[in-house]
Amino acid sequence: MMNIAVAQSGGPTCAINASLVGVFKEALKESTVDAIFGSINGIEGMIDNHLVDMKSMILTNADMELLRQTPSTVLGSCRYKLPDWHEDEDVYIKIANTMKQRNIGAFFYIGGNDSMDTVNKLSEYFANIELDVKVIGIPKTIDNDLCITDHTPGFGSAAKYVATTMHEITRDSIVYSIPSVTIVEIMGRHAGWLTASSAVLHAMGETAPHLIYVPERAFSLDSFLSDVRQELSKHKAVIVAVSEGIEVPEGVQSGLVDNFGHKYLSGIGKYLEDIVRSEIGCKVRSIELNVMQRCSSHLGSKTDIDEAEEIGAAGVRCALKGNTGKIVVFKRISDAPYTVKIETANASDIANKEKFLPDEYINSAGNNIRDFALDYFMPLIQGDLNLVTEHGIPKHFAIHESVLK
Ligand code: F6P
């Protein structure tokens, strides 16, 4: 018999707890698995031996259902970059000690490309010290920027939120007779997937978003102003979707970086709002969707949440087959009917790399998304969650805050 451990890492999503449920449920079925530990705050919990016994935390099927519909990371998260183990072995020794003390034979890390760096380094290190702990990565990120996998759990729900919210903003923006511009800032770091997904509104006959700017194309303020003027000549209310990661002058963002050296991106919408006000002079608003786009599980995609659970379970099967240093990934078989299968890839091929929006998805002017790209986005946002509510509000599963750091 062996125990297993699972941790969640990086930016939250609506689907990361569903993957945790997938790991938990699949491990419960395995007669060779005894305790299922949850590591608090990602890899930090493994370093500090700060683990919870998940069987005493998730007691019933109703608990699992609730956890599945709960956004964010129930076990907490981290943005912790492991050093190169050839140069600094201290934290690796601590992690290996936790593995040995707790008799852990497999470790599952649910995270994005930075977290897959951890999967890669840990699996290499354990092989080097001949410690038999399988390390498997389970993907997630609203940014959808992981290589090899067709898409990442969390993205579909975020895309559904973005499109639904922009649809509602469109209705609100057209009420007055005066011209207006509404700029919606969308997350995604250096990849424009989430911003581009707002184009699904075009399939509903909406002309909005009239302009879509993604980091894959160079951004020019002059072209932006001329685009906005042109759209204002055709539409009373112009809706603009802009990625948080487009190039902007120094000073617009805080300049702060996380442990992986990623800039904290925020403020492009407000910056463009001020420019439109001073240069064009019409009514203008900016809306930063901020964390709502990654935690609004009331608008979660059933496809996304179901797939997140399935890929978590597939991770457990992958480890029990004896694999290590692998990531479970989606391979799309067809758009319609939408079919995917789950495969594995090497963590070393995914860690620290980014997958960008295909160039052909972006129009030649670099200010909108071509219609055929919607075939990619559309299946990922389908289906609604049948949420358990209390007092009219979706219920969440939470562990006591004193357990988290
Ligand atoms: O990587 C996911 C993400 O939500 C990005 O879209 C965003 O730029 C970043 O995380 C925000 O970081 P934090 O969670 O530290 O606010």
XYZ file of C-alpha atoms and ligand atoms in Angstrom:
421
model
C 0.000 0.000 0.000
C 1.125 3.546 -0.642
C -0.200 7.028 0.006
C -0.536 9.766 -2.564
C -0.417 13.579 -2.377
C -2.002 16.245 -4.525
C -1.443 20.003 -4.674
C -2.834 23.004 -6.547
C -0.627 25.770 -7.864
C -0.621 29.061 -9.770
C -3.569 31.345 -10.534
C -6.996 30.035 -9.524
C -9.630 28.836 -11.988
C -13.200 27.530 -11.752
C -12.061 24.021 -12.662
C -9.018 23.305 -10.484
C -11.127 21.877 -7.656
C -12.922 19.612 -10.146
C -9.508 18.154 -11.069
C -8.837 17.651 -7.368
C -12.134 15.759 -7.123
C -11.049 13.688 -10.149
C -7.782 12.729 -8.428
C -9.568 11.997 -5.149
C -12.370 9.874 -6.639
C -10.030 7.846 -8.839
C -7.613 7.239 -5.964
C -10.510 6.050 -3.767
C -11.172 3.309 -6.336
C -7.582 2.030 -6.143
C -6.971 -0.750 -3.637
C -3.224 0.029 -3.629
C -3.793 3.611 -2.442
C -4.312 4.269 1.256
C -4.172 7.900 2.445
C -4.811 10.796 0.049
C -2.988 13.889 1.243
C -3.688 17.444 0.107
C -0.646 19.706 0.223
C -1.430 23.192 1.514
C -0.295 26.068 -0.723
C 1.045 23.949 -3.530
C 4.620 22.744 -3.308
C 5.136 24.866 -0.173
C 3.077 22.287 1.739
C 5.398 19.492 0.594
C 8.440 21.514 1.671
C 6.944 22.267 5.111
C 5.217 18.884 5.517
C 1.925 20.774 5.784
C -0.601 18.259 4.505
C -4.263 17.518 5.169
C -5.876 14.100 5.098
C -8.395 14.508 2.303
C -10.466 11.535 3.365
C -11.298 13.331 6.606
C -11.980 16.540 4.689
C -14.236 15.209 1.916
C -16.691 12.928 3.663
C -19.623 12.453 1.315
C -20.628 12.514 -2.348
C -22.376 15.798 -1.570
C -19.004 17.217 -0.409
C -17.465 16.149 -3.718
C -20.278 17.770 -5.682
C -19.856 20.982 -3.725
C -16.084 20.980 -4.208
C -16.556 20.455 -7.940
C -18.614 23.640 -8.178
C -16.341 25.688 -5.920
C -14.010 28.102 -7.713
C -10.367 28.703 -6.826
C -8.027 26.288 -5.029
C -9.475 24.735 -1.887
C -5.969 23.709 -0.759
C -4.526 27.181 -1.377
C -1.929 27.919 -4.021
C 1.548 29.334 -4.552
C 3.836 30.783 -7.170
C 6.964 28.996 -5.999
C 9.852 28.440 -8.378
C 12.047 25.492 -7.428
C 15.755 26.204 -7.867
C 17.906 24.022 -10.099
C 18.579 20.963 -7.905
C 22.178 20.694 -9.130
C 22.847 24.103 -7.556
C 20.578 24.159 -4.513
C 19.290 20.895 -3.116
C 17.900 22.101 0.245
C 14.194 22.302 -0.644
C 14.414 19.067 -2.626
C 15.733 17.272 0.458
C 12.779 18.636 2.452
C 10.286 17.519 -0.203
C 11.891 14.070 -0.409
C 11.721 13.790 3.390
C 7.986 14.577 3.344
C 7.516 11.920 0.665
C 9.405 9.343 2.728
C 7.833 10.229 6.098
C 4.334 10.087 4.642
C 5.004 7.016 2.490
C 3.927 8.910 -0.625
C 4.331 6.974 -3.861
C 2.749 9.456 -6.262
C 2.437 13.237 -6.318
C -0.020 15.131 -8.508
C 0.502 18.800 -9.288
C -2.445 20.660 -10.757
C -1.140 23.831 -12.380
C -0.008 25.881 -15.356
C 3.299 26.066 -17.228
C 5.262 27.264 -14.184
C 3.900 24.354 -12.149
C 4.923 21.945 -14.897
C 8.481 23.202 -14.298
C 8.064 21.825 -10.750
C 6.804 18.468 -12.117
C 9.776 18.275 -14.441
C 12.400 19.178 -11.826
C 10.943 16.946 -9.107
C 10.665 13.891 -11.349
C 14.290 14.374 -12.458
C 15.453 14.810 -8.879
C 13.618 11.740 -7.567
C 15.077 9.660 -10.408
C 18.524 10.968 -9.488
C 18.226 10.012 -5.806
C 16.399 6.793 -6.762
C 13.293 7.676 -4.780
C 10.296 5.890 -6.232
C 7.736 8.711 -6.254
C 5.828 9.204 -9.482
C 5.256 12.884 -10.324
C 2.399 13.763 -12.658
C 1.177 17.167 -13.858
C -2.496 17.927 -14.346
C -2.987 21.052 -16.457
C -5.035 24.111 -15.595
C -4.964 27.789 -16.457
C -7.453 30.327 -17.726
C -4.641 31.596 -19.983
C -4.861 28.418 -22.130
C -1.190 28.859 -22.935
C 0.129 25.333 -22.278
C 1.866 23.650 -25.189
C 0.794 20.268 -26.580
C -2.625 20.141 -24.901
C -5.542 21.300 -27.087
C -6.787 23.447 -24.207
C -6.473 23.711 -20.438
C -9.121 23.111 -17.779
C -10.343 26.447 -16.441
C -10.151 28.156 -19.815
C -13.639 27.139 -20.995
C -15.334 28.506 -17.884
C -13.338 31.740 -18.030
C -14.188 32.110 -21.735
C -17.869 31.551 -21.004
C -17.753 34.243 -18.300
C -15.951 36.698 -20.580
C -18.378 36.196 -23.477
C -21.485 36.286 -21.270
C -20.316 39.404 -19.466
C -19.395 41.172 -22.695
C -22.811 40.271 -24.060
C -24.442 41.905 -21.026
C -22.134 44.917 -21.265
C -23.186 45.259 -24.915
C -26.859 45.519 -23.908
C -26.039 48.118 -21.258
C -23.830 50.192 -23.523
C -26.428 50.964 -26.179
C -29.098 52.639 -24.057
C -28.159 56.283 -24.598
C -28.306 58.238 -27.821
C -24.770 59.569 -27.390
C -21.696 57.770 -28.764
C -19.654 55.745 -26.311
C -16.673 53.426 -26.064
C -16.422 50.580 -23.531
C -13.037 48.921 -23.096
C -12.944 45.504 -21.406
C -9.571 44.330 -20.076
C -9.132 40.560 -20.073
C -6.495 38.329 -18.428
C -4.227 35.861 -20.205
C -0.712 37.189 -19.759
C 1.210 37.021 -23.048
C -1.370 34.862 -24.799
C -4.558 36.234 -26.325
C -6.721 33.096 -26.058
C -9.144 34.411 -23.463
C -9.492 37.827 -25.088
C -10.008 36.199 -28.481
C -12.728 33.951 -27.069
C -14.950 37.040 -26.650
C -15.451 36.776 -30.438
C -17.954 33.955 -29.860
C -20.525 36.774 -29.570
C -20.185 37.211 -33.336
C -21.790 33.775 -33.733
C -24.857 35.218 -31.979
C -25.187 37.949 -34.558
C -23.554 40.612 -32.374
C -21.174 43.070 -33.993
C -19.519 43.470 -30.580
C -16.756 43.173 -29.659
C -16.010 45.576 -32.497
C -12.306 45.559 -31.780
C -10.168 42.825 -30.193
C -6.499 43.373 -29.335
C -4.262 40.461 -28.364
C -0.589 40.399 -27.327
C 0.353 38.261 -30.343
C 0.217 41.424 -32.490
C 2.163 44.644 -31.871
C -0.070 47.346 -30.423
C 0.006 50.885 -31.818
C -1.834 53.689 -30.085
C -2.305 55.559 -33.366
C -3.877 52.540 -35.043
C -6.058 51.966 -31.955
C -7.410 55.531 -32.059
C -8.031 55.347 -35.781
C -9.803 51.942 -35.326
C -12.020 53.386 -32.580
C -12.893 56.450 -34.709
C -13.783 54.215 -37.630
C -16.010 51.959 -35.483
C -17.691 55.021 -33.941
C -18.642 56.111 -37.451
C -20.543 52.797 -37.833
C -21.795 52.046 -34.298
C -23.151 54.251 -31.534
C -21.592 52.098 -28.819
C -18.194 50.585 -29.514
C -17.058 47.617 -27.420
C -13.343 46.855 -27.263
C -11.765 43.682 -25.848
C -8.138 44.128 -24.876
C -5.651 41.647 -23.437
C -3.924 42.640 -20.215
C -0.651 41.618 -21.865
C -0.450 43.960 -24.861
C 2.663 46.117 -24.960
C 2.154 49.419 -23.153
C 4.505 52.223 -22.182
C 6.500 51.928 -18.948
C 4.562 53.069 -15.902
C 1.109 51.887 -16.974
C 1.611 48.733 -14.909
C 3.112 48.429 -11.434
C 6.413 46.926 -12.640
C 6.201 44.287 -9.879
C 6.976 40.663 -10.784
C 6.188 37.275 -9.203
C 8.692 34.502 -8.354
C 8.741 33.348 -11.973
C 9.550 36.873 -13.136
C 6.051 37.441 -14.573
C 4.855 41.036 -14.409
C 1.647 41.767 -12.507
C -0.451 42.965 -15.408
C -3.282 45.343 -14.769
C -4.306 48.801 -15.913
C -4.251 48.749 -19.731
C -8.025 49.304 -19.892
C -7.858 52.399 -17.696
C -4.883 53.694 -19.669
C -6.771 53.359 -22.969
C -9.890 54.885 -21.410
C -7.932 58.035 -20.516
C -6.466 58.214 -24.038
C -9.897 57.864 -25.706
C -11.286 60.567 -23.410
C -8.506 63.014 -24.166
C -8.096 62.237 -27.882
C -11.676 61.455 -28.987
C -13.672 63.039 -26.205
C -16.737 60.754 -26.193
C -18.278 58.907 -23.235
C -15.829 56.147 -22.324
C -15.579 53.474 -19.638
C -13.071 50.767 -18.929
C -13.932 47.524 -17.166
C -11.240 45.233 -15.801
C -12.766 41.771 -15.504
C -10.026 41.039 -12.998
C -10.368 37.921 -10.826
C -14.082 37.545 -11.638
C -13.137 35.918 -14.945
C -11.348 33.091 -13.145
C -13.639 32.569 -10.130
C -17.167 33.078 -11.500
C -18.271 29.478 -11.292
C -21.934 30.545 -11.487
C -21.154 30.854 -15.212
C -18.974 27.755 -15.344
C -18.909 25.586 -18.461
C -20.135 22.037 -17.817
C -17.806 20.784 -20.534
C -14.878 22.422 -18.762
C -15.740 21.156 -15.285
C -16.478 17.607 -16.490
C -13.224 17.513 -18.445
C -11.275 18.893 -15.476
C -12.517 16.023 -13.337
C -11.762 13.468 -16.073
C -8.204 14.682 -16.605
C -7.562 14.594 -12.830
C -8.671 10.945 -12.772
C -6.537 10.211 -15.852
C -3.518 11.618 -13.978
C -3.968 9.008 -11.245
C -4.231 6.192 -13.789
C -1.115 7.501 -15.515
C 0.909 7.357 -12.267
C -0.382 3.924 -11.323
C 0.774 2.605 -14.685
C 4.285 3.537 -13.529
C 4.767 6.844 -15.382
C 6.568 9.842 -13.958
C 7.516 13.287 -15.293
C 4.390 13.232 -17.457
C 1.517 15.660 -17.991
C -1.950 14.513 -18.986
C -3.162 16.480 -22.017
C -6.215 16.815 -24.252
C -6.043 15.927 -27.909
C -8.986 17.216 -29.953
C -10.349 14.666 -32.373
C -13.090 16.837 -33.868
C -14.910 20.154 -33.356
C -18.358 18.896 -34.335
C -19.266 16.590 -32.783
C -16.801 17.790 -30.182
C -14.547 14.893 -29.237
C -11.347 14.837 -27.231
C -9.145 12.120 -25.865
C -6.648 12.258 -23.027
C -3.002 11.455 -23.739
C 0.286 12.041 -21.948
C 3.226 14.292 -22.769
C 6.633 14.838 -21.215
C 6.715 17.569 -18.570
C 10.003 18.746 -20.078
C 8.188 19.556 -23.337
C 5.598 21.738 -21.589
C 7.412 23.360 -18.643
C 8.120 27.093 -18.996
C 6.858 27.228 -22.589
C 3.887 29.238 -23.839
C 1.388 28.448 -26.574
C 0.142 31.481 -28.436
C -2.982 32.156 -30.450
C -2.460 30.872 -34.008
C -1.598 33.759 -36.289
C -4.365 32.789 -38.740
C -7.020 33.353 -36.016
C -6.217 37.093 -36.059
C -7.494 39.320 -38.897
C -5.055 41.124 -41.170
C -5.618 44.484 -39.425
C -4.675 42.839 -36.105
C -7.832 44.189 -34.459
C -10.304 41.288 -34.500
C -10.677 37.502 -34.663
C -11.644 35.585 -37.788
C -14.934 33.662 -37.752
C -13.460 30.209 -38.379
C -11.591 30.430 -35.035
C -14.942 30.181 -33.254
C -15.003 26.442 -34.067
C -12.145 26.078 -31.614
C -13.721 28.114 -28.795
C -17.355 27.151 -29.069
C -17.311 23.555 -27.726
C -15.329 24.568 -24.652
C -18.021 26.877 -23.244
C -20.974 24.522 -23.637
C -23.296 23.320 -20.886
C -24.345 24.791 -17.562
C -23.610 23.590 -14.061
C -26.565 22.532 -12.000
C -25.379 24.445 -8.960
C -26.311 23.651 -5.372
C -27.479 26.914 -3.811
C -28.269 28.239 -0.368
C -30.286 31.420 0.184
C -30.277 31.741 -3.596
C -26.472 31.821 -3.784
C -24.203 29.028 -5.113
C -22.746 27.097 -2.175
C -19.006 26.551 -1.811
C -16.882 23.885 -0.158
C -14.177 25.366 2.049
C -11.667 24.156 4.581
C -11.176 26.198 7.716
C -9.025 29.245 7.038
C -6.739 28.337 9.950
C -5.570 25.292 7.903
C -4.374 27.578 5.108
C -1.360 29.793 5.660
O -1.914 32.780 -14.994
C -3.202 33.018 -14.604
C -3.428 34.474 -14.302
O -4.759 34.604 -13.851
C -3.104 35.428 -15.443
O -4.132 35.510 -16.390
C -2.866 36.699 -14.694
O -2.018 37.596 -15.396
C -2.188 36.230 -13.458
O -2.586 34.901 -13.252
C -2.536 37.041 -12.239
O -1.709 36.685 -11.212
P -2.168 36.674 -9.676
O -2.912 35.407 -9.445
O -0.892 36.671 -8.929
O -3.018 37.877 -9.450
